[in-house]
PDB file of C-alpha atoms in Angstrom:
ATOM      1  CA  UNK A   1       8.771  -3.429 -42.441  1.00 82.00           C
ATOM      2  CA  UNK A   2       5.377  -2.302 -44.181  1.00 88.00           C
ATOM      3  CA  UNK A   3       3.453  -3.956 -41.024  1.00 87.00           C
ATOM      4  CA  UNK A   4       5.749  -2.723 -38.121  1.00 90.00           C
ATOM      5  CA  UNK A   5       7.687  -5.506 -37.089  1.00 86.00           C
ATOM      6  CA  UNK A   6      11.446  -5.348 -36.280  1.00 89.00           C
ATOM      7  CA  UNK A   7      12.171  -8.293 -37.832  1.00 89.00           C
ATOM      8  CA  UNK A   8      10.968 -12.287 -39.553  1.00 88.00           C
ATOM      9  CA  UNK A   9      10.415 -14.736 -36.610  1.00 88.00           C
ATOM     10  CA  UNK A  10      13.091 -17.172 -36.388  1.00 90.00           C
ATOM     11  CA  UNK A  11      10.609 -20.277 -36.073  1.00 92.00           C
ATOM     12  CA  UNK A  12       7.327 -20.317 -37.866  1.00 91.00           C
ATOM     13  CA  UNK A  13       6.036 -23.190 -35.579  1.00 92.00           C
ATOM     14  CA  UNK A  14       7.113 -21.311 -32.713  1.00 90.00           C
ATOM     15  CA  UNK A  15       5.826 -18.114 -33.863  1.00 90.00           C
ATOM     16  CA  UNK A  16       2.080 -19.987 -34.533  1.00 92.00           C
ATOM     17  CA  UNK A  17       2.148 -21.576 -31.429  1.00 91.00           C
ATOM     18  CA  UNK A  18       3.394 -18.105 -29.271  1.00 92.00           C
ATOM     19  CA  UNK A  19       0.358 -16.077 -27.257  1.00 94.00           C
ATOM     20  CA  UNK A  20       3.174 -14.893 -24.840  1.00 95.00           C
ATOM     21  CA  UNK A  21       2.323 -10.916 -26.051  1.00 95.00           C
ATOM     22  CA  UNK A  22      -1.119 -12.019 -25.410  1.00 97.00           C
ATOM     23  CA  UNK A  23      -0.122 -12.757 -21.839  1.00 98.00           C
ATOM     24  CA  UNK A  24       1.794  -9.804 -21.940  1.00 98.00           C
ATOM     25  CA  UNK A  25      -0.967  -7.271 -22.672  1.00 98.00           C
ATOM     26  CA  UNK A  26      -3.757  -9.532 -20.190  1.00 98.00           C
ATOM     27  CA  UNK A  27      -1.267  -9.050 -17.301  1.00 98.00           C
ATOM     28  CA  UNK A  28      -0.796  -5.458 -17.684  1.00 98.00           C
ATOM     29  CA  UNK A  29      -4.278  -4.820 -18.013  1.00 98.00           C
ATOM     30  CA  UNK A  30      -4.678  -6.584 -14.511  1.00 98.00           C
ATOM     31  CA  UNK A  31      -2.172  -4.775 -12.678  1.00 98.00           C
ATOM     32  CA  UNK A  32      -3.551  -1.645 -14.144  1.00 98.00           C
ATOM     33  CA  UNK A  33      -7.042  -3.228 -12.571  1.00 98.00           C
ATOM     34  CA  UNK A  34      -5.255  -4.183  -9.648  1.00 98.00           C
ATOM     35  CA  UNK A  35      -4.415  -0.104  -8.999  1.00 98.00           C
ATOM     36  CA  UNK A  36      -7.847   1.269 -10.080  1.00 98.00           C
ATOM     37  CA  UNK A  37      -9.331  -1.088  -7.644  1.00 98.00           C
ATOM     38  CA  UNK A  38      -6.512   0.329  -4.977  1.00 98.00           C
ATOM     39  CA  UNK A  39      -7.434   3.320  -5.250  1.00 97.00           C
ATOM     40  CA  UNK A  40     -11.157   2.689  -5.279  1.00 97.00           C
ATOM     41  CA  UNK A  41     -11.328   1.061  -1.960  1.00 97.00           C
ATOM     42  CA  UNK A  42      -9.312   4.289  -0.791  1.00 97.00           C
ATOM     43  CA  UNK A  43     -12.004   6.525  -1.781  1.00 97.00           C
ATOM     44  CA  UNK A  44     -14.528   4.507  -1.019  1.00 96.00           C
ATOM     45  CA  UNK A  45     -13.143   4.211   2.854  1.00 96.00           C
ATOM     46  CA  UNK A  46     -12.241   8.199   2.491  1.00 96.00           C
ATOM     47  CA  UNK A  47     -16.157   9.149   1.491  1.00 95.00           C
ATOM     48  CA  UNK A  48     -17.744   6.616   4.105  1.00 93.00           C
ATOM     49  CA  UNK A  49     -19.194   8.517   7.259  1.00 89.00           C
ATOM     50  CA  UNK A  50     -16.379   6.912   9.919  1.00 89.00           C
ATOM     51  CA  UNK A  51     -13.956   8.958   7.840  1.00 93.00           C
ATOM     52  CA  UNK A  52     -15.552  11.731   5.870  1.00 94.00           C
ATOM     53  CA  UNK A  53     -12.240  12.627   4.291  1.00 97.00           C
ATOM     54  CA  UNK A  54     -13.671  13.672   1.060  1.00 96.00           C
ATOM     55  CA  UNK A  55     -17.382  14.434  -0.424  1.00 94.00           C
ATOM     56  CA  UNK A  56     -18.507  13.017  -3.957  1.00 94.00           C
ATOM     57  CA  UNK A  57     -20.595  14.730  -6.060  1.00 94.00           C
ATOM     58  CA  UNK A  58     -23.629  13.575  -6.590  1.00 91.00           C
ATOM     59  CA  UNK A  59     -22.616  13.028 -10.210  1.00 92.00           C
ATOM     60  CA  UNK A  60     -20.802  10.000  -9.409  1.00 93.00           C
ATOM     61  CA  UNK A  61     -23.084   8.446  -6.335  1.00 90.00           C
ATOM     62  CA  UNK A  62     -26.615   6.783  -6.753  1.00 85.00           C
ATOM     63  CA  UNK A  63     -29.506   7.136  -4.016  1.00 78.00           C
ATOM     64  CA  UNK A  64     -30.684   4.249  -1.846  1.00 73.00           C
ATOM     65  CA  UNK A  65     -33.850   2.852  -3.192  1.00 74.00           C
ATOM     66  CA  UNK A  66     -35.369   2.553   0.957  1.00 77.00           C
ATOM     67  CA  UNK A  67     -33.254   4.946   2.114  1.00 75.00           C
ATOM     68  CA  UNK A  68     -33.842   9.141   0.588  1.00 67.00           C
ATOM     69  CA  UNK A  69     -30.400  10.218   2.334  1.00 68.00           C
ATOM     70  CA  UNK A  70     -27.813   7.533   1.496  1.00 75.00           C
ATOM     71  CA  UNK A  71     -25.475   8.231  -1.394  1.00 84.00           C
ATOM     72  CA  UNK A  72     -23.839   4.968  -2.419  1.00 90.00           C
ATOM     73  CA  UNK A  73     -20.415   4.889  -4.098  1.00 93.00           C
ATOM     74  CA  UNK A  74     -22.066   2.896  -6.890  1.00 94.00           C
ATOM     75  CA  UNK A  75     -19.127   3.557  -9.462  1.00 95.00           C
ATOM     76  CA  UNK A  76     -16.272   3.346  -6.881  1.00 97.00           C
ATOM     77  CA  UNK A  77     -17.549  -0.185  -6.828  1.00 96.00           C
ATOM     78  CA  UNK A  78     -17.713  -1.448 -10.051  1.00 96.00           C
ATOM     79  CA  UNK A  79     -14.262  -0.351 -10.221  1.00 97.00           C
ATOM     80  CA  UNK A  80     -13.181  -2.598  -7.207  1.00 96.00           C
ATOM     81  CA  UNK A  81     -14.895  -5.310  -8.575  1.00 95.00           C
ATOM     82  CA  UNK A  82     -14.136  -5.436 -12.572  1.00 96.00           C
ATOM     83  CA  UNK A  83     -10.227  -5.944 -11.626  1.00 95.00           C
ATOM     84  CA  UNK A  84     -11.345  -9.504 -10.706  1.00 95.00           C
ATOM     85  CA  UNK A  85     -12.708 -10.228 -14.034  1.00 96.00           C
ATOM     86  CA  UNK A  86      -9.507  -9.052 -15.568  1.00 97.00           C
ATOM     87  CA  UNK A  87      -7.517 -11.088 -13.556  1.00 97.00           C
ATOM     88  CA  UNK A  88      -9.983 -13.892 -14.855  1.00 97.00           C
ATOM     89  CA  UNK A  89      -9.033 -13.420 -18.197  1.00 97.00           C
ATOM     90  CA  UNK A  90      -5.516 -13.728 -17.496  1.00 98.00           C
ATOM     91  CA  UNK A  91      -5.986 -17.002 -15.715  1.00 97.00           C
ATOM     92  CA  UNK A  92      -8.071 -18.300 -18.623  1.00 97.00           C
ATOM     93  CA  UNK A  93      -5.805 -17.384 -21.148  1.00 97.00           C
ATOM     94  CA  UNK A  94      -2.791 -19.142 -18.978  1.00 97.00           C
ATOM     95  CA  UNK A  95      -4.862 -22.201 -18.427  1.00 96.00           C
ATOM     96  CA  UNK A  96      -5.895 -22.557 -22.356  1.00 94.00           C
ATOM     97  CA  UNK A  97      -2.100 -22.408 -23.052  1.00 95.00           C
ATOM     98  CA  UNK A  98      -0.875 -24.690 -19.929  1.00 94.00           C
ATOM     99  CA  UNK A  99      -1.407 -28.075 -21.778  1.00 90.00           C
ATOM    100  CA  UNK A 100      -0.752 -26.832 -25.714  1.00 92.00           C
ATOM    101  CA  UNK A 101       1.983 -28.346 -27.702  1.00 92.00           C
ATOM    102  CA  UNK A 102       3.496 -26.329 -30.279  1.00 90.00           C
ATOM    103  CA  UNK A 103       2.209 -25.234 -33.555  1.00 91.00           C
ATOM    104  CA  UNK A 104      -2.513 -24.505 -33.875  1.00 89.00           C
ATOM    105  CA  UNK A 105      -4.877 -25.243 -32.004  1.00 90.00           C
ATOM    106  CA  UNK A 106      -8.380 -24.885 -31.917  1.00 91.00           C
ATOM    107  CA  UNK A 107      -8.156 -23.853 -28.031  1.00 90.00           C
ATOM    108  CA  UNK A 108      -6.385 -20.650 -28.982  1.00 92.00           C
ATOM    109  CA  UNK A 109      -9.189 -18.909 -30.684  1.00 92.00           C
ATOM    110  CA  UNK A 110     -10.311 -17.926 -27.558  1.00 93.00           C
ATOM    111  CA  UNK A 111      -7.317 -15.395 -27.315  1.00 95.00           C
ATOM    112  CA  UNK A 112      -9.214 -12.636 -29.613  1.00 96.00           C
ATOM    113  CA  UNK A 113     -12.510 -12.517 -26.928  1.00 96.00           C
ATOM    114  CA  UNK A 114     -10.343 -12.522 -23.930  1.00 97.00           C
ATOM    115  CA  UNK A 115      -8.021  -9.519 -25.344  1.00 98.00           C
ATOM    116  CA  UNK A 116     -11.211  -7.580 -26.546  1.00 98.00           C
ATOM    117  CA  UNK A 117     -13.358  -7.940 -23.392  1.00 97.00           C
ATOM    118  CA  UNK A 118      -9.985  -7.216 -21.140  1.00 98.00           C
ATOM    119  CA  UNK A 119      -9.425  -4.277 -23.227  1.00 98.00           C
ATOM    120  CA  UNK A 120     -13.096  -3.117 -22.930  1.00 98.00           C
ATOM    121  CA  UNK A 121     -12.994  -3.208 -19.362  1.00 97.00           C
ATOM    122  CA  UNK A 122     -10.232  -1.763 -18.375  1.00 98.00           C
ATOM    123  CA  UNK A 123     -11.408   1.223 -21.040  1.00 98.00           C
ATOM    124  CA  UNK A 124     -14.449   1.506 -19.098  1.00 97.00           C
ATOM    125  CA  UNK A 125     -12.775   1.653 -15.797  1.00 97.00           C
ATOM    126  CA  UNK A 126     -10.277   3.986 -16.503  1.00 97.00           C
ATOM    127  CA  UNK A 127     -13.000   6.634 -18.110  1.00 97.00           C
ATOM    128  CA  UNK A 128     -15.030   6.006 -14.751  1.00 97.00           C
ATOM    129  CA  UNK A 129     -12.014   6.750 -12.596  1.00 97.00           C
ATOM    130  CA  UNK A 130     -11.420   9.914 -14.454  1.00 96.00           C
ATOM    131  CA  UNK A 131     -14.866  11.045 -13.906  1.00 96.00           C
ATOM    132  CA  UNK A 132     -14.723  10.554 -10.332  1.00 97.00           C
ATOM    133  CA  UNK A 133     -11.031  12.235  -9.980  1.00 95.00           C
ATOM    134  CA  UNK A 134     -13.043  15.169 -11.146  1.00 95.00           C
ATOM    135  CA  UNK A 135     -15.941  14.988  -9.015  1.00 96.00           C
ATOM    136  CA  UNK A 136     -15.142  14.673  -5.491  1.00 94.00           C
ATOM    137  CA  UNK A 137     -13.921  17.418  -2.794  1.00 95.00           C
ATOM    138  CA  UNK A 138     -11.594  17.154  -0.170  1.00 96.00           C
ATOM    139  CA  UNK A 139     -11.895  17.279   3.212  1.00 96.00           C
ATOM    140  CA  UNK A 140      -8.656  19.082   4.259  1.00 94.00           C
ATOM    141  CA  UNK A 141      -9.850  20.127   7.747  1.00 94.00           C
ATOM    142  CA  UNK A 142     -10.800  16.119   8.759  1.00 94.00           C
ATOM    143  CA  UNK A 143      -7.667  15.456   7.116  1.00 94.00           C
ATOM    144  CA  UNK A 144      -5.547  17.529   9.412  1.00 91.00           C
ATOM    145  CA  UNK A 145      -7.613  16.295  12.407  1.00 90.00           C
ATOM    146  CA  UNK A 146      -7.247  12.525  11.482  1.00 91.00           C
ATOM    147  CA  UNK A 147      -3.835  12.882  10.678  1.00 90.00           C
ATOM    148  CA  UNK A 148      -2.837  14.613  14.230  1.00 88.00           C
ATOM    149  CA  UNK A 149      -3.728  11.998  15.761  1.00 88.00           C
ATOM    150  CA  UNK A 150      -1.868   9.127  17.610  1.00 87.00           C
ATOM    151  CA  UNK A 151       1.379  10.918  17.946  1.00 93.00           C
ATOM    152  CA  UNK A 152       2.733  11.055  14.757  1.00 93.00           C
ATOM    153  CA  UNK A 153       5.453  13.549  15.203  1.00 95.00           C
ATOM    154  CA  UNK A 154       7.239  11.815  17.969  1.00 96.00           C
ATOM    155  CA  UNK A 155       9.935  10.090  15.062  1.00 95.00           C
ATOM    156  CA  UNK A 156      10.266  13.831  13.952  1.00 95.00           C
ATOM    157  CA  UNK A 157      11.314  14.130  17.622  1.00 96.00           C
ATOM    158  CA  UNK A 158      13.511  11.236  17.690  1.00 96.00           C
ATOM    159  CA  UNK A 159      15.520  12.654  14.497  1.00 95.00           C
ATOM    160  CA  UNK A 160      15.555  15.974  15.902  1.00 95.00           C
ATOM    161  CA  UNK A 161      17.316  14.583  18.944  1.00 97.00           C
ATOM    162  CA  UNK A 162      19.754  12.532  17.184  1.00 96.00           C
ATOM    163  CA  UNK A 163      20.556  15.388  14.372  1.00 93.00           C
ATOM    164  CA  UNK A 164      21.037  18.282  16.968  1.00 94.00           C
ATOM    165  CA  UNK A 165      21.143  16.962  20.558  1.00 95.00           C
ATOM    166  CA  UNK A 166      24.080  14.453  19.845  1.00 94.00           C
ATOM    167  CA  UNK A 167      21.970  11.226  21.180  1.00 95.00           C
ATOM    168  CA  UNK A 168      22.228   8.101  19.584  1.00 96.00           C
ATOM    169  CA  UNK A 169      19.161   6.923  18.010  1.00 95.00           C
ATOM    170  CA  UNK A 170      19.046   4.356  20.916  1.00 96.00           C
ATOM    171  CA  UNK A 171      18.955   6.956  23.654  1.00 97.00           C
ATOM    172  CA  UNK A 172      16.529   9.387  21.449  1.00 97.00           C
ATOM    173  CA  UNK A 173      14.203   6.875  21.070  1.00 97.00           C
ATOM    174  CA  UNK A 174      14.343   6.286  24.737  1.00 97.00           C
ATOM    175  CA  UNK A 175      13.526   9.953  25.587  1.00 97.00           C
ATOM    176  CA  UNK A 176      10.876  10.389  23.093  1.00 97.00           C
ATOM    177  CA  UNK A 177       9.045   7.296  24.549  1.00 97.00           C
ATOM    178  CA  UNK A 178       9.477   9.255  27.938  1.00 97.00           C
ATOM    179  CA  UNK A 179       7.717  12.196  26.168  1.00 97.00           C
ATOM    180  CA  UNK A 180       5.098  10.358  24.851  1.00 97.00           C
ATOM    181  CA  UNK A 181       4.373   8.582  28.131  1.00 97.00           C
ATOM    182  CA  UNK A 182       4.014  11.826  29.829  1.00 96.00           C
ATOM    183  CA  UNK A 183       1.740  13.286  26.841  1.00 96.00           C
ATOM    184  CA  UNK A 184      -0.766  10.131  27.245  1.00 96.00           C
ATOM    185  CA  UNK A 185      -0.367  10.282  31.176  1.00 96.00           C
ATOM    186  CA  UNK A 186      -2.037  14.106  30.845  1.00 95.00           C
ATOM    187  CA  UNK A 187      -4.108  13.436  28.159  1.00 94.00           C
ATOM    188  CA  UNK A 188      -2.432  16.470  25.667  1.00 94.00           C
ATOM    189  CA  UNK A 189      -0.948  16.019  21.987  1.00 92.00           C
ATOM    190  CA  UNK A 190       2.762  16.506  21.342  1.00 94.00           C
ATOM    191  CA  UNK A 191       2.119  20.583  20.250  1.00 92.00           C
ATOM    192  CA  UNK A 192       0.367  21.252  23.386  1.00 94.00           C
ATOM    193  CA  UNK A 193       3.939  20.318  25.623  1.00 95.00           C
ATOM    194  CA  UNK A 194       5.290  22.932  26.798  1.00 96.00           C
ATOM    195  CA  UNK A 195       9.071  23.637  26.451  1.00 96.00           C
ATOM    196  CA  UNK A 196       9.337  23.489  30.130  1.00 95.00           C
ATOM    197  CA  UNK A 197       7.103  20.267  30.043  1.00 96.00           C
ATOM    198  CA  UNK A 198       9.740  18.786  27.724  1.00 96.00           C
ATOM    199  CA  UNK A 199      12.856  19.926  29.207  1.00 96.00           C
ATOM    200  CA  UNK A 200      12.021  17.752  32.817  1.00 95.00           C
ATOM    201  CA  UNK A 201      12.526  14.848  30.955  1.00 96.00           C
ATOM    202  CA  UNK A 202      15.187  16.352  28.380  1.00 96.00           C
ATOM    203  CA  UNK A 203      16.608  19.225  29.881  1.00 95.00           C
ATOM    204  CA  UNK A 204      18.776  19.950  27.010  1.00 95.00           C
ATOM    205  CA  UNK A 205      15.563  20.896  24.353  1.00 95.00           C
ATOM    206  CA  UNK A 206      15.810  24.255  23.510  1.00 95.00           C
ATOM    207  CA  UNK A 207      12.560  26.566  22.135  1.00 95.00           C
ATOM    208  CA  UNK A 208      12.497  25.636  18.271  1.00 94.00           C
ATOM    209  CA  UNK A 209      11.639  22.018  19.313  1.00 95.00           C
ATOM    210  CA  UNK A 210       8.182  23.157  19.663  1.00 95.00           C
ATOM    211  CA  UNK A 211       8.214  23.366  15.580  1.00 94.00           C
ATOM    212  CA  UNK A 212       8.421  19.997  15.103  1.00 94.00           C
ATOM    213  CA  UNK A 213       5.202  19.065  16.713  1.00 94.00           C
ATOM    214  CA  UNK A 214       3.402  21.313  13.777  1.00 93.00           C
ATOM    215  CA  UNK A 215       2.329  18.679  11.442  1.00 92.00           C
ATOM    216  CA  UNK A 216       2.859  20.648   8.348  1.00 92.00           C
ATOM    217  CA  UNK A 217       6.449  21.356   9.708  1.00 93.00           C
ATOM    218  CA  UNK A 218       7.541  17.608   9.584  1.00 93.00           C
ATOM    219  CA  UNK A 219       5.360  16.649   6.510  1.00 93.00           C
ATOM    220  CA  UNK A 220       7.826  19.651   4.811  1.00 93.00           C
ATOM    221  CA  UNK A 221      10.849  18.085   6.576  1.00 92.00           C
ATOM    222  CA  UNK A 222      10.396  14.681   4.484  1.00 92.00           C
ATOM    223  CA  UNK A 223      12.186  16.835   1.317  1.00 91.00           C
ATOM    224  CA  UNK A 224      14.674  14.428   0.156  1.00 92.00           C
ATOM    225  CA  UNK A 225      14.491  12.483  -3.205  1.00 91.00           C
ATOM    226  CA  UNK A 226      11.143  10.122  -2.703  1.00 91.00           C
ATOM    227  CA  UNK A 227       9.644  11.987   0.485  1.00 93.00           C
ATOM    228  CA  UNK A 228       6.412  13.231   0.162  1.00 92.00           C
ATOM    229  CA  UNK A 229       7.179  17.421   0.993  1.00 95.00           C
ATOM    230  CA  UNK A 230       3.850  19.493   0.094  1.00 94.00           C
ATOM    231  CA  UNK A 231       6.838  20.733  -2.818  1.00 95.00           C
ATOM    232  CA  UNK A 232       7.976  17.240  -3.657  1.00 96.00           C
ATOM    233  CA  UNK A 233       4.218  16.018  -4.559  1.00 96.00           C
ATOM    234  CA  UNK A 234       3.921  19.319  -6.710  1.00 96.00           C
ATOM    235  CA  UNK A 235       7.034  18.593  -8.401  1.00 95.00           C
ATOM    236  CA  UNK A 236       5.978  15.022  -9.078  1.00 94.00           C
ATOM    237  CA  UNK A 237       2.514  15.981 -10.129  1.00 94.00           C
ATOM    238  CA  UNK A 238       3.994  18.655 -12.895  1.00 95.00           C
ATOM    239  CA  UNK A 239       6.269  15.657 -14.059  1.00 95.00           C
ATOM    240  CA  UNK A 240       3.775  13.322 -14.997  1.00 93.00           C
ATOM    241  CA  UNK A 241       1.668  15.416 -16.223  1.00 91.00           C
ATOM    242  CA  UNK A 242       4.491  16.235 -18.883  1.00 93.00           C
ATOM    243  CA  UNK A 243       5.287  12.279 -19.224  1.00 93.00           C
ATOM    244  CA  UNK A 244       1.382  11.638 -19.946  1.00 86.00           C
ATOM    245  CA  UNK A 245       0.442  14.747 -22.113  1.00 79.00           C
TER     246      UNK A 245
END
């Protein structure tokens, strides 16, 4: 009780021979890797010049020793590529145990320098992320731009059609292709239609269909548990906030 445990081990051979909380701790440090990298590549994509989604600060970029105006994502990725040495030491400490019988063994003093480096590394990467959480500026503008694109609102019509035009998904879908078709065929998005533009191919669309093309209309719309409303990612932002003070 004096050193924390619940309770004796049942098995002292057993209990020598166990590393599974080892294996425990080195595969939740990967998947934690495994995220942090995730969401490194993201950035890194986001900041490149095809994209330009967001702009680092030059805290958390390096110059280009040939070239004076390049900022390279230097800590972006060391992030993406430290989860593979984490996964390493999971797959070392796996194959050490694959061919031990029960009770000590020599092999398994390796355990302590595979959970310490593991544990430094993903330390390291996490205070890195943090510092570049805080040092970077979005883009909202591109964002909008980029995300207009390519039709996205057509489902938005599809469900609008279905909830208040009495089609069957089938048929919706069918007319909202038609839309589309015509959209591409004059080279115009979905929110420059015009209701009368809509209504020869649907003829009974009335006037508020024209607020579904408005991108920040139908990212709003997705409000039910798990959609990602501008008020359902502010709700689940003050939640974990409170779950990880």
């Amino acid at each position: 009780k004096k050193l924390g445990f619940k309770k004796p081990t049942n098995n002292s051979i057993d209990t020598v021979s166990d590393r599974d909380f080892v294996l425990d701790f080195l595969y939740a440090v990967s998947v934690c890797s495994l995220h942090i990298s995730r969401i490194a590549e993201e950035l890194i994509i986001w900041n490149s010049d095809g994209f330009n989604l967001i702009s680092l600060s030059d805290k958390v970029v390096t110059g280009s020793s040939i070239m004076p105006q390049k900022k390279n994502p230097d800590p972006l990725e060391y992030l993406r590529g430290k989860a593979g040495g984490t996964f390493g030491y999971l797959f070392s400490m796996l194959t050490i145990l694959k061919g031990l019988p029960l009770s000590y063994f020599k092999d398994l003093q390796d355990d302590k320098e595979i959970v310490f480096r593991s544990f430094d590394i993903l330390d390291n990467c996490i205070s890195i992320l943090n510092e570049v959480l805080n040092n970077f500026k979005p883009n909202k503008a591109k964002m909008l731009t980029l995300a207009s694109k390519g039709f996205v609102t057509a489902t938005d019509l599809a469900d609008h059609l279905v909830r208040h035009h009495n089609k069957s998904f089938r048929k919706a879908y069918q007319i909202t292709t038609s839309i589309v078709n015509y959209a591409e065929r004059e080279k115009i998005k979905l929110n420059e239609l015009s209701l009368k533009d809509l209504q020869k191919i649907e003829p009974s669309l009335k006037s508020n269909v024209l607020n579904i093309f408005d991108l920040k209309n139908s990212i709003n719309s997705k409000k039910s548990f798990g959609g990602t409303s501008f008020n359902n990612i502010k709700k689940m932002i003050v939640k974990y906030k409170k779950i990880y003070k």
